[in-house]
Amino acid sequence: MELPRRDSSMNAPSSCVRMVEQVSSVHDVGLLLQRMDIATCAAAERHTKVNCVTVAMGDVVVEHSPRVGELLTLTAEPVLVGRTSIDVSVRVSAEKGQVRRHVCDAAFTYVTTRGPDGEKRFCPPLEDDDASERTRWARATAKRRRALLKLAAPPPTPSNETFTFETIEVVLPKHQNHMGHTFGGVVMSWMHKAARTCCARHCGCAVDAVRTQGVDGVSFNTGSNVSDHLVFRARATASFDDGGEVKVRAVKRDIATGTEQLINVGYFSFGFFDGRQRFPDVKAPADALARRRMFVARRRLLTCTGGALAWHASLVKEAPALTLESSLRLFLTDELRWEHCADDVVWASGNAWGRDSFVLKTDCILPGASVDAAFRVVKDDRPAWDHLCVGIEQVENGDEWDIVRHDSKAPAAARFLRCLCRCSLPASVARLTLLRAWRKDGEGYALATRSVRHADAGKADAEVLPACWRLMPCEAGVALSYAVEFEYATLRANAPGLSDARLRRAMARAAATWCRRLAGFEFRER
C-alpha cells in the first residue's frame, strides 16, 4: 500500500508564498539566492501589507546543487515578527519527475518602510488559528534560534588587506525592485559570482567545477540604487580538506569623488564536484576556523552526512537546536513518499535528500499516561523498556540537552545490533555517544538523538543516524510517534544476503517492538 505524499500547499497559512523556477544554467546558486530573496520579500509584504527591505540573510547550507532541467519550488512564510522587523523562512526543493530533493533552507530578515509622512509602520502579529503543525514548529524554532543566528557586524577590514580579485557591476533598471532600490538578492548573486570566480582562479580550475557548499550570514549596511557602481573584492581566506573559504567585500563607489561605502561582507564555502581537485593551501585565521567549525556542524546536523559530529564547546547552543530541527524533518517533510513496511510502521526512501537510506515512522498510544511521565520514561528509563539498552551514563549536560554514553547489546541477535549501528561488531555490546536534545512542543515534547564524538566519552564503537520521539497528549493518554533513518550501506555490510526489503522489515519490527513495550509500560507520576 502506498501512502500519498503530503502536499504542503494544502491548508497553507495566508502569508505563505510559493514560487517555482526552472533551472536553466548549471549549479547557479546566484540565481537561487535571487529567487529566495524575492520569495521571502513577497511573503513579508503579504503579511505586513507594506513594502519591506532586506536587512539580513541567515546562513545557508546547500544540500543539493540544482541541476539543469530541475524545477525549483520555493516556499516562504513569516515565522517571527518584531515591531518593524519580520523574519521569513524559505525552503527550497528541486524536483524532476518523481524525484524530489531538498536544496536548502534559509531565514531572511526584513524591516517595513516608513509611511508617506515618515511614520513607522508596524508588523501585525502572526495568526495561530490556521497555522499548520509545520508552521507552528518553524515559528518555535525561529524564536529559539534568533539569538543564535543573529548576525554580528562584520569585523572591520584591515587597511592593509589585499584582495586578489575585483569586479564591478553597474546597477541598471532591471536590477531594481518595486521600490526603486537594488534587490538584495541581486547583490548577493553578484557576491556569489565574485566569490566563485575568485575560487576558480585560485584553484586553477573551471568555474563549473566549483561547488557552492554554503554561505555565511550576510547583513546589509546600506542599499544602492540605479546607476550606482558596486565593487566586489574577493580573496581566499582559508583552505580545508574538502574545499575552502572565500571572503567578498561589497562597496558602493561614488563615481564623482571615488569614495566608497560598505554594503556588506560575506563568506562563501566552496568544494569541488571532482573529488580529486584541491584548494591550494591558505592558512586559516582564528575567525575562519570558528566559522568553519560552525559550518561543518550545520552541514552535518542538517544533512546527516559526514558521520558523527566532533563535539566542541562552541556548539553548546546551536547543535541541540539543529539536532531537533534536522530530526523533526523526518516527521514534517513533504519530500518523502510513504509506504507500508511492517506492522504499524511506514517507510520512505532517503533519495529525496540525496542519501542511500530509508526512514521509518510509527505511532502508538500510551494508555492512561500523562505526557510528562511518558517523556521522563522515554528519556531517562530506556533500559526499562528497550531490551537492547544496557545502560545510559551522562557525560555532559546543558539546558534541554545532554551527551550520554549509551551501551546496547543483543545477546541473541548480534546481527540486528550490527544493522542498527554504523559498525561491524565482533561482540554483542556496542557503546554509542549520543547528543540528546529535547523541547516542549506545545502541550507535548520532542526528543531527538544523534551520534557525536566527545573527548570525555571515550571511543564509541558505533554511530547512528538521527532519530526522534514525539509525545502529545490525547484522550486515551499520550500519542507517541517515532521516526529514524538508516543507511543501506551499513545494513548490507552487516547482514549480507538479505534483500533491502527484508532489511527494512527487520528494522520496522524492532521499532514496533519498542512502541509495544512502551504501550504496556506502567507510567508513574513523580
Short mmCIF file of C-alpha atoms in Angstrom, two decimals:
data_model
loop_
_atom_site.label_atom_id
_atom_site.label_comp_id
_atom_site.label_asym_id
_atom_site.label_seq_id
_atom_site.Cartn_x
_atom_site.Cartn_y
_atom_site.Cartn_z
CA MET A 1 0.00 0.00 0.00
CA GLU A 2 1.43 3.39 -0.99
CA LEU A 3 0.59 6.33 1.20
CA PRO A 4 0.18 9.67 -0.61
CA ARG A 5 2.94 12.23 -0.27
CA ARG A 6 1.68 15.14 1.72
CA ASP A 7 1.22 18.31 -0.30
CA SER A 8 2.35 21.22 1.82
CA SER A 9 0.31 23.63 -0.28
CA MET A 10 -2.83 22.34 1.44
CA ASN A 11 -4.01 24.44 4.37
CA ALA A 12 -1.11 26.85 3.95
CA PRO A 13 -1.13 29.99 6.11
CA SER A 14 -2.41 33.12 4.41
CA SER A 15 1.04 34.80 4.38
CA CYS A 16 2.77 31.81 2.77
CA VAL A 17 4.22 32.42 -0.71
CA ARG A 18 5.24 29.74 -3.22
CA MET A 19 7.25 30.31 -6.35
CA VAL A 20 8.67 27.98 -8.98
CA GLU A 21 11.75 28.41 -11.15
CA GLN A 22 13.16 26.14 -13.83
CA VAL A 23 16.92 25.65 -13.60
CA SER A 24 18.42 26.66 -16.93
CA SER A 25 22.10 27.01 -16.01
CA VAL A 26 24.42 24.63 -14.21
CA HIS A 27 24.68 24.93 -10.42
CA ASP A 28 23.57 28.60 -10.42
CA VAL A 29 23.41 29.30 -6.70
CA GLY A 30 23.47 33.02 -7.50
CA LEU A 31 20.09 32.71 -9.23
CA LEU A 32 18.88 30.68 -6.26
CA LEU A 33 19.81 33.50 -3.86
CA GLN A 34 17.91 35.98 -6.03
CA ARG A 35 14.76 33.88 -6.07
CA MET A 36 14.97 33.26 -2.33
CA ASP A 37 15.12 37.00 -1.72
CA ILE A 38 12.12 37.64 -3.98
CA ALA A 39 10.03 34.88 -2.40
CA THR A 40 10.74 35.96 1.17
CA CYS A 41 10.15 39.63 0.31
CA ALA A 42 6.76 38.72 -1.16
CA ALA A 43 5.85 36.78 1.99
CA ALA A 44 6.96 39.66 4.24
CA GLU A 45 4.93 42.20 2.28
CA ARG A 46 1.94 39.92 2.05
CA HIS A 47 1.87 39.73 5.84
CA THR A 48 2.68 43.36 6.67
CA LYS A 49 0.75 44.82 3.70
CA VAL A 50 3.50 47.42 3.23
CA ASN A 51 6.79 47.46 1.33
CA CYS A 52 9.76 45.83 3.09
CA VAL A 53 13.52 45.95 2.55
CA THR A 54 16.11 43.22 3.13
CA VAL A 55 18.22 43.66 6.25
CA ALA A 56 19.97 40.29 6.54
CA MET A 57 20.14 36.75 5.27
CA GLY A 58 20.88 33.87 7.64
CA ASP A 59 23.39 31.14 6.97
CA VAL A 60 22.67 28.84 4.02
CA VAL A 61 23.82 25.21 3.75
CA VAL A 62 23.34 23.89 0.21
CA GLU A 63 22.42 20.21 0.48
CA HIS A 64 21.76 19.61 -3.22
CA SER A 65 23.14 21.66 -6.09
CA PRO A 66 20.32 22.45 -8.55
CA ARG A 67 20.75 20.80 -11.95
CA VAL A 68 19.64 21.87 -15.40
CA GLY A 69 16.09 20.78 -16.09
CA GLU A 70 15.02 20.59 -12.45
CA LEU A 71 12.09 22.61 -11.16
CA LEU A 72 12.77 24.61 -8.02
CA THR A 73 9.92 25.21 -5.59
CA LEU A 74 10.44 27.97 -3.04
CA THR A 75 8.11 28.14 -0.04
CA ALA A 76 8.41 31.25 2.12
CA GLU A 77 6.41 32.14 5.22
CA PRO A 78 6.82 34.57 8.12
CA VAL A 79 7.93 32.90 11.33
CA LEU A 80 8.74 35.75 13.71
CA VAL A 81 7.74 39.41 13.93
CA GLY A 82 9.04 42.37 15.91
CA ARG A 83 7.75 45.92 15.93
CA THR A 84 9.02 46.81 12.47
CA SER A 85 11.05 43.70 11.59
CA ILE A 86 9.91 40.34 10.30
CA ASP A 87 11.79 37.05 9.86
CA VAL A 88 10.77 34.91 6.90
CA SER A 89 11.89 31.31 6.44
CA VAL A 90 12.25 29.81 2.99
CA ARG A 91 12.53 26.15 1.96
CA VAL A 92 13.80 25.22 -1.48
CA SER A 93 13.29 21.84 -3.13
CA ALA A 94 14.22 20.58 -6.59
CA GLU A 95 12.15 18.06 -8.48
CA LYS A 96 12.46 16.17 -11.71
CA GLY A 97 9.86 13.58 -12.50
CA GLN A 98 9.03 11.66 -9.32
CA VAL A 99 12.32 12.56 -7.61
CA ARG A 100 12.22 15.49 -5.22
CA ARG A 101 15.29 16.67 -3.32
CA HIS A 102 15.77 19.21 -0.57
CA VAL A 103 18.08 22.04 -1.69
CA CYS A 104 18.38 24.39 1.28
CA ASP A 105 16.66 26.39 3.99
CA ALA A 106 17.34 29.98 4.98
CA ALA A 107 15.91 32.84 7.01
CA PHE A 108 15.70 36.42 5.76
CA THR A 109 15.08 39.47 7.94
CA TYR A 110 13.13 42.47 6.60
CA VAL A 111 12.05 45.81 8.00
CA THR A 112 8.99 47.77 6.98
CA THR A 113 9.44 51.02 5.11
CA ARG A 114 8.20 54.26 6.62
CA GLY A 115 4.91 55.84 5.65
CA PRO A 116 4.44 58.92 3.43
CA ASP A 117 4.94 61.24 6.41
CA GLY A 118 7.95 59.41 7.76
CA GLU A 119 5.99 57.48 10.37
CA LYS A 120 6.97 53.97 11.37
CA ARG A 121 4.74 51.15 10.14
CA PHE A 122 4.44 48.18 12.46
CA CYS A 123 4.13 44.49 11.72
CA PRO A 124 0.84 42.77 12.60
CA PRO A 125 1.12 39.68 14.82
CA LEU A 126 1.19 36.20 13.34
CA GLU A 127 -2.08 34.28 13.34
CA ASP A 128 -2.01 30.93 15.09
CA ASP A 129 -5.53 29.71 14.38
CA ASP A 130 -4.89 28.40 10.86
CA ALA A 131 -1.20 27.55 11.31
CA SER A 132 -0.17 24.05 10.27
CA GLU A 133 1.89 21.81 12.51
CA ARG A 134 4.98 22.52 10.47
CA THR A 135 4.34 26.28 10.59
CA ARG A 136 3.93 26.25 14.37
CA TRP A 137 7.16 24.32 14.75
CA ALA A 138 9.00 26.66 12.36
CA ARG A 139 7.88 29.62 14.45
CA ALA A 140 9.02 27.99 17.68
CA THR A 141 12.37 27.14 16.10
CA ALA A 142 12.78 30.72 14.86
CA LYS A 143 12.27 32.09 18.34
CA ARG A 144 14.85 29.72 19.78
CA ARG A 145 17.42 30.28 17.06
CA ARG A 146 17.07 34.02 16.51
CA ALA A 147 19.64 34.82 19.17
CA LEU A 148 21.95 32.09 17.85
CA LEU A 149 21.75 33.23 14.25
CA LYS A 150 21.70 36.96 14.94
CA LEU A 151 24.24 38.39 12.56
CA ALA A 152 27.02 40.33 14.16
CA ALA A 153 28.56 43.25 12.30
CA PRO A 154 31.43 42.02 10.11
CA PRO A 155 34.89 42.67 11.51
CA PRO A 156 36.48 45.81 10.07
CA THR A 157 38.61 45.24 7.02
CA PRO A 158 42.27 45.93 7.85
CA SER A 159 43.70 48.83 5.91
CA ASN A 160 46.43 46.57 4.55
CA GLU A 161 44.11 43.72 3.48
CA THR A 162 44.86 42.62 -0.06
CA PHE A 163 42.18 41.21 -2.32
CA THR A 164 43.15 39.09 -5.31
CA PHE A 165 40.02 39.56 -7.42
CA GLU A 166 37.89 42.61 -8.20
CA THR A 167 34.85 43.10 -10.39
CA ILE A 168 32.42 45.97 -10.88
CA GLU A 169 28.69 45.89 -11.55
CA VAL A 170 26.58 48.87 -12.62
CA VAL A 171 23.05 48.86 -11.22
CA LEU A 172 20.63 49.01 -14.16
CA PRO A 173 16.84 49.46 -14.11
CA LYS A 174 16.36 45.69 -14.45
CA HIS A 175 18.19 45.21 -11.14
CA GLN A 176 15.89 47.43 -9.10
CA ASN A 177 12.99 46.24 -7.02
CA HIS A 178 9.47 47.62 -6.94
CA MET A 179 10.65 50.46 -4.65
CA GLY A 180 13.41 51.64 -6.98
CA HIS A 181 16.30 50.15 -4.98
CA THR A 182 18.62 47.28 -5.89
CA PHE A 183 17.25 43.89 -4.95
CA GLY A 184 19.23 42.38 -2.09
CA GLY A 185 19.16 39.06 -3.93
CA VAL A 186 20.86 40.65 -6.94
CA VAL A 187 23.68 41.95 -4.73
CA MET A 188 24.07 38.51 -3.12
CA SER A 189 24.12 36.93 -6.58
CA TRP A 190 26.91 39.27 -7.66
CA MET A 191 28.82 38.47 -4.47
CA HIS A 192 28.46 34.77 -5.19
CA LYS A 193 29.71 35.28 -8.76
CA ALA A 194 32.78 37.15 -7.50
CA ALA A 195 33.48 34.53 -4.82
CA ARG A 196 33.11 31.59 -7.21
CA THR A 197 35.29 33.21 -9.85
CA CYS A 198 37.94 34.00 -7.24
CA CYS A 199 37.84 30.38 -6.06
CA ALA A 200 38.20 29.01 -9.60
CA ARG A 201 41.17 31.25 -10.36
CA HIS A 202 42.81 30.49 -7.05
CA CYS A 203 42.47 26.75 -7.69
CA GLY A 204 43.26 26.90 -11.41
CA CYS A 205 40.07 25.10 -12.42
CA ALA A 206 36.94 25.80 -14.43
CA VAL A 207 34.19 27.77 -12.74
CA ASP A 208 31.67 24.98 -13.30
CA ALA A 209 33.95 22.61 -11.36
CA VAL A 210 33.40 24.65 -8.18
CA ARG A 211 30.52 23.57 -5.95
CA THR A 212 28.96 26.06 -3.53
CA GLN A 213 28.60 24.41 -0.13
CA GLY A 214 27.20 27.29 1.86
CA VAL A 215 27.01 30.99 2.58
CA ASP A 216 27.68 32.59 5.93
CA GLY A 217 25.10 35.12 7.10
CA VAL A 218 25.07 38.47 5.31
CA SER A 219 23.95 41.81 6.79
CA PHE A 220 23.24 44.87 4.64
CA ASN A 221 24.79 48.09 5.96
CA THR A 222 23.42 50.26 3.19
CA GLY A 223 21.47 49.94 -0.04
CA SER A 224 22.07 51.00 -3.62
CA ASN A 225 20.10 52.44 -6.49
CA VAL A 226 20.05 52.57 -10.27
CA SER A 227 23.31 53.96 -11.79
CA ASP A 228 25.36 53.12 -8.68
CA HIS A 229 28.68 51.36 -9.23
CA LEU A 230 29.16 48.37 -6.96
CA VAL A 231 32.65 46.98 -6.45
CA PHE A 232 33.17 43.39 -5.30
CA ARG A 233 36.59 42.39 -3.98
CA ALA A 234 37.36 38.79 -3.11
CA ARG A 235 40.19 36.69 -1.73
CA ALA A 236 40.71 33.15 -0.48
CA THR A 237 40.80 33.22 3.33
CA ALA A 238 41.24 29.57 4.32
CA SER A 239 41.75 26.10 2.90
CA PHE A 240 40.37 22.85 4.33
CA ASP A 241 40.46 19.18 3.44
CA ASP A 242 37.33 19.31 1.28
CA GLY A 243 37.43 22.89 -0.02
CA GLY A 244 37.99 26.41 1.14
CA GLU A 245 36.52 29.76 2.09
CA VAL A 246 36.38 32.98 0.06
CA LYS A 247 35.67 36.41 1.51
CA VAL A 248 33.83 39.03 -0.54
CA ARG A 249 33.60 42.70 0.35
CA ALA A 250 30.93 44.71 -1.47
CA VAL A 251 31.13 48.52 -1.57
CA LYS A 252 29.28 51.32 -3.35
CA ARG A 253 31.61 53.74 -5.14
CA ASP A 254 30.83 57.39 -5.79
CA ILE A 255 31.91 57.92 -9.41
CA ALA A 256 32.48 61.66 -8.85
CA THR A 257 34.65 61.52 -5.73
CA GLY A 258 35.85 57.92 -5.75
CA THR A 259 34.78 57.43 -2.13
CA GLU A 260 33.41 54.05 -1.15
CA GLN A 261 30.67 53.00 1.26
CA LEU A 262 30.47 49.47 2.66
CA ILE A 263 27.40 47.45 1.63
CA ASN A 264 28.27 44.15 3.25
CA VAL A 265 30.86 41.41 3.74
CA GLY A 266 30.17 37.75 3.02
CA TYR A 267 31.97 34.44 3.41
CA PHE A 268 31.35 31.61 0.92
CA SER A 269 32.31 27.96 1.39
CA PHE A 270 33.25 26.02 -1.74
CA GLY A 271 34.08 22.45 -2.61
CA PHE A 272 34.51 20.62 -5.90
CA PHE A 273 32.44 18.23 -7.97
CA ASP A 274 35.66 16.36 -8.74
CA GLY A 275 36.93 14.83 -5.52
CA ARG A 276 40.50 14.95 -6.79
CA GLN A 277 40.54 18.76 -7.00
CA ARG A 278 42.20 20.52 -4.10
CA PHE A 279 42.08 24.05 -2.69
CA PRO A 280 45.67 25.44 -2.54
CA ASP A 281 46.92 25.96 1.00
CA VAL A 282 45.83 29.14 2.73
CA LYS A 283 46.50 29.37 6.46
CA ALA A 284 43.17 29.88 8.20
CA PRO A 285 42.96 32.63 10.84
CA ALA A 286 41.08 32.05 14.09
CA ASP A 287 37.82 33.61 12.87
CA ALA A 288 37.85 31.44 9.74
CA LEU A 289 38.38 28.31 11.83
CA ALA A 290 35.43 29.29 14.05
CA ARG A 291 33.19 29.85 11.01
CA ARG A 292 34.29 26.55 9.52
CA ARG A 293 33.61 24.65 12.72
CA MET A 294 30.10 26.06 12.84
CA PHE A 295 29.52 25.48 9.12
CA VAL A 296 30.61 21.83 9.37
CA ALA A 297 28.34 21.39 12.36
CA ARG A 298 25.37 22.86 10.49
CA ARG A 299 26.05 20.76 7.41
CA ARG A 300 26.41 17.51 9.34
CA LEU A 301 23.45 18.19 11.60
CA LEU A 302 21.12 19.31 8.82
CA THR A 303 22.20 16.96 6.03
CA CYS A 304 23.18 13.94 8.19
CA THR A 305 26.40 13.50 6.20
CA GLY A 306 29.99 13.17 7.33
CA GLY A 307 29.48 10.79 10.23
CA ALA A 308 29.42 11.69 13.92
CA LEU A 309 29.87 15.35 14.80
CA ALA A 310 33.05 16.24 16.70
CA TRP A 311 31.80 17.98 19.83
CA HIS A 312 33.19 21.40 20.73
CA ALA A 313 32.32 23.93 23.43
CA SER A 314 31.28 26.46 20.78
CA LEU A 315 28.41 24.15 19.73
CA VAL A 316 26.56 24.00 23.05
CA LYS A 317 23.85 26.44 21.95
CA GLU A 318 23.35 25.73 18.28
CA ALA A 319 23.95 21.98 17.99
CA PRO A 320 20.95 20.95 20.13
CA ALA A 321 18.64 23.27 18.19
CA LEU A 322 19.91 21.95 14.86
CA THR A 323 19.62 18.35 16.06
CA LEU A 324 15.94 18.89 16.80
CA GLU A 325 15.42 20.76 13.53
CA SER A 326 17.00 18.05 11.39
CA SER A 327 15.31 15.18 13.24
CA LEU A 328 11.86 16.73 13.01
CA ARG A 329 12.26 16.81 9.25
CA LEU A 330 11.63 13.07 9.46
CA PHE A 331 8.08 13.91 10.56
CA LEU A 332 7.29 17.22 8.89
CA THR A 333 8.92 16.93 5.46
CA ASP A 334 6.72 16.86 2.36
CA GLU A 335 9.55 15.43 0.23
CA LEU A 336 9.07 11.76 1.17
CA ARG A 337 6.69 9.17 -0.28
CA TRP A 338 5.45 6.89 2.50
CA GLU A 339 4.60 3.21 2.00
CA HIS A 340 3.57 0.49 4.42
CA CYS A 341 6.50 -1.61 5.66
CA ALA A 342 5.53 -3.94 8.53
CA ASP A 343 3.13 -3.92 11.46
CA ASP A 344 2.15 -0.28 12.05
CA VAL A 345 5.35 1.09 10.52
CA VAL A 346 5.67 3.05 7.26
CA TRP A 347 8.87 3.72 5.33
CA ALA A 348 10.18 6.19 2.75
CA SER A 349 13.32 6.33 0.64
CA GLY A 350 16.02 8.84 1.59
CA ASN A 351 16.75 9.51 -2.10
CA ALA A 352 14.84 12.76 -1.73
CA TRP A 353 17.74 14.00 0.39
CA GLY A 354 20.40 12.53 -1.89
CA ARG A 355 21.18 9.66 0.51
CA ASP A 356 21.15 5.89 0.06
CA SER A 357 18.98 5.44 3.12
CA PHE A 358 15.41 4.95 4.27
CA VAL A 359 13.24 6.44 7.00
CA LEU A 360 10.88 4.52 9.28
CA LYS A 361 7.96 6.07 11.13
CA THR A 362 5.45 4.57 13.55
CA ASP A 363 2.79 5.69 16.03
CA CYS A 364 1.15 4.22 19.10
CA ILE A 365 -0.94 5.20 22.12
CA LEU A 366 0.37 5.04 25.69
CA PRO A 367 -2.90 4.46 27.56
CA GLY A 368 -3.53 6.28 30.82
CA ALA A 369 -0.16 8.05 30.85
CA SER A 370 0.50 11.74 31.33
CA VAL A 371 2.73 13.40 28.79
CA ASP A 372 5.27 14.45 31.47
CA ALA A 373 5.57 10.93 32.88
CA ALA A 374 5.83 9.40 29.40
CA PHE A 375 8.56 11.85 28.42
CA ARG A 376 10.61 11.03 31.53
CA VAL A 377 10.36 7.31 30.80
CA VAL A 378 11.38 7.68 27.16
CA LYS A 379 14.32 9.92 28.06
CA ASP A 380 15.55 8.60 31.40
CA ASP A 381 14.33 4.99 31.76
CA ARG A 382 15.29 3.50 28.43
CA PRO A 383 16.82 0.29 29.87
CA ALA A 384 13.40 -0.48 31.37
CA TRP A 385 11.63 -0.64 28.00
CA ASP A 386 14.42 -1.09 25.42
CA HIS A 387 15.57 -4.71 25.52
CA LEU A 388 18.77 -3.74 23.69
CA CYS A 389 19.82 -0.95 26.08
CA VAL A 390 22.21 -1.98 28.87
CA GLY A 391 22.64 1.46 30.41
CA ILE A 392 22.94 5.20 29.88
CA GLU A 393 25.57 7.41 31.54
CA GLN A 394 25.54 11.20 31.26
CA VAL A 395 28.81 12.81 30.11
CA GLU A 396 27.81 16.48 29.77
CA ASN A 397 24.56 18.35 30.08
CA GLY A 398 23.05 21.76 29.44
CA ASP A 399 19.72 23.49 29.03
CA GLU A 400 17.43 20.92 27.38
CA TRP A 401 20.28 18.79 26.04
CA ASP A 402 22.88 16.32 27.21
CA ILE A 403 25.53 13.94 25.89
CA VAL A 404 25.37 10.35 27.07
CA ARG A 405 27.20 7.05 26.74
CA HIS A 406 24.62 4.58 25.52
CA ASP A 407 25.50 0.89 25.82
CA SER A 408 23.49 -1.58 23.76
CA LYS A 409 23.60 -5.31 23.43
CA ALA A 410 21.69 -8.06 21.68
CA PRO A 411 22.63 -11.43 23.21
CA ALA A 412 20.66 -13.46 20.70
CA ALA A 413 20.61 -11.01 17.83
CA ALA A 414 24.07 -9.59 17.24
CA ARG A 415 23.26 -9.23 13.55
CA PHE A 416 20.41 -6.89 14.40
CA LEU A 417 22.70 -4.73 16.53
CA ARG A 418 25.25 -4.55 13.74
CA CYS A 419 22.49 -3.40 11.40
CA LEU A 420 21.28 -0.81 13.85
CA CYS A 421 24.70 0.83 14.10
CA ARG A 422 27.33 2.04 11.64
CA CYS A 423 29.82 -0.64 12.61
CA SER A 424 30.92 -4.25 12.29
CA LEU A 425 30.80 -5.70 15.78
CA PRO A 426 32.53 -8.93 16.74
CA ALA A 427 30.98 -8.67 20.23
CA SER A 428 27.37 -8.31 21.31
CA VAL A 429 27.82 -4.93 23.04
CA ALA A 430 28.30 -1.54 21.45
CA ARG A 431 28.94 1.84 23.01
CA LEU A 432 27.46 4.90 21.35
CA THR A 433 27.97 8.54 22.25
CA LEU A 434 24.73 10.42 21.68
CA LEU A 435 23.70 14.04 21.75
CA ARG A 436 20.12 14.20 23.04
CA ALA A 437 18.10 17.38 22.63
CA TRP A 438 14.54 17.94 23.74
CA ARG A 439 11.98 20.71 23.70
CA LYS A 440 8.49 21.41 24.94
CA ASP A 441 6.33 21.14 21.81
CA GLY A 442 3.04 22.88 22.62
CA GLU A 443 1.44 20.55 25.18
CA GLY A 444 3.86 17.75 24.36
CA TYR A 445 7.56 17.05 23.90
CA ALA A 446 10.06 16.27 21.16
CA LEU A 447 13.27 14.32 21.85
CA ALA A 448 15.97 13.93 19.19
CA THR A 449 19.22 11.95 19.23
CA ARG A 450 22.28 11.65 17.02
CA SER A 451 25.88 10.41 17.26
CA VAL A 452 28.69 12.74 18.33
CA ARG A 453 32.34 12.35 19.28
CA HIS A 454 33.15 13.66 22.77
CA ALA A 455 36.58 13.68 24.41
CA ASP A 456 35.22 12.66 27.83
CA ALA A 457 33.05 9.83 26.49
CA GLY A 458 35.85 7.65 25.20
CA LYS A 459 35.89 5.94 21.84
CA ALA A 460 32.49 4.91 20.52
CA ASP A 461 32.09 1.53 18.85
CA ALA A 462 29.33 2.66 16.53
CA GLU A 463 27.41 5.59 15.09
CA VAL A 464 23.72 6.04 14.39
CA LEU A 465 21.75 8.44 12.24
CA PRO A 466 19.23 10.86 13.79
CA ALA A 467 16.08 9.61 15.46
CA CYS A 468 13.20 11.50 17.02
CA TRP A 469 10.42 10.80 19.54
CA ARG A 470 7.32 12.98 19.75
CA LEU A 471 4.80 12.78 22.58
CA MET A 472 1.46 14.61 22.55
CA PRO A 473 -1.48 14.32 24.99
CA CYS A 474 -4.67 12.71 23.69
CA GLU A 475 -7.96 11.48 25.14
CA ALA A 476 -6.65 7.96 25.70
CA GLY A 477 -3.35 9.08 27.24
CA VAL A 478 -0.31 10.00 25.16
CA ALA A 479 0.13 9.75 21.38
CA LEU A 480 3.71 8.66 20.73
CA SER A 481 5.45 8.89 17.35
CA TYR A 482 8.90 7.62 16.47
CA ALA A 483 10.98 8.22 13.33
CA VAL A 484 14.50 7.08 12.48
CA GLU A 485 16.77 6.95 9.44
CA PHE A 486 19.01 4.02 8.43
CA GLU A 487 21.80 3.73 5.87
CA TYR A 488 21.51 0.89 3.38
CA ALA A 489 25.30 0.51 3.16
CA THR A 490 25.54 -0.31 6.86
CA LEU A 491 22.70 -2.79 6.72
CA ARG A 492 24.01 -4.55 3.62
CA ALA A 493 27.53 -4.84 5.02
CA ASN A 494 26.41 -6.31 8.33
CA ALA A 495 23.61 -8.53 7.04
CA PRO A 496 24.87 -9.83 3.69
CA GLY A 497 22.46 -11.83 1.61
CA LEU A 498 19.32 -10.10 2.84
CA SER A 499 17.31 -8.05 0.38
CA ASP A 500 16.68 -4.38 1.05
CA ALA A 501 13.00 -5.15 1.66
CA ARG A 502 13.86 -7.73 4.35
CA LEU A 503 16.28 -5.30 5.98
CA ARG A 504 13.60 -2.63 6.12
CA ARG A 505 11.11 -5.08 7.64
CA ALA A 506 13.62 -6.16 10.29
CA MET A 507 14.23 -2.59 11.36
CA ALA A 508 10.49 -1.86 11.25
CA ARG A 509 9.69 -4.77 13.56
CA ALA A 510 12.30 -3.53 16.04
CA ALA A 511 10.71 -0.07 16.08
CA ALA A 512 7.28 -1.63 16.50
CA THR A 513 8.60 -3.72 19.42
CA TRP A 514 9.80 -0.60 21.23
CA CYS A 515 6.41 1.03 20.80
CA ARG A 516 4.58 -2.08 22.06
CA ARG A 517 6.79 -2.27 25.14
CA LEU A 518 6.18 1.40 25.87
CA ALA A 519 2.44 0.94 25.36
CA GLY A 520 2.48 -1.74 28.07
CA PHE A 521 4.73 0.22 30.42
CA GLU A 522 3.42 1.23 33.86
CA PHE A 523 3.86 5.00 33.99
CA ARG A 524 4.02 6.63 37.41
CA GLU A 525 3.85 10.29 38.31
CA ARG A 526 6.70 11.79 40.29
#
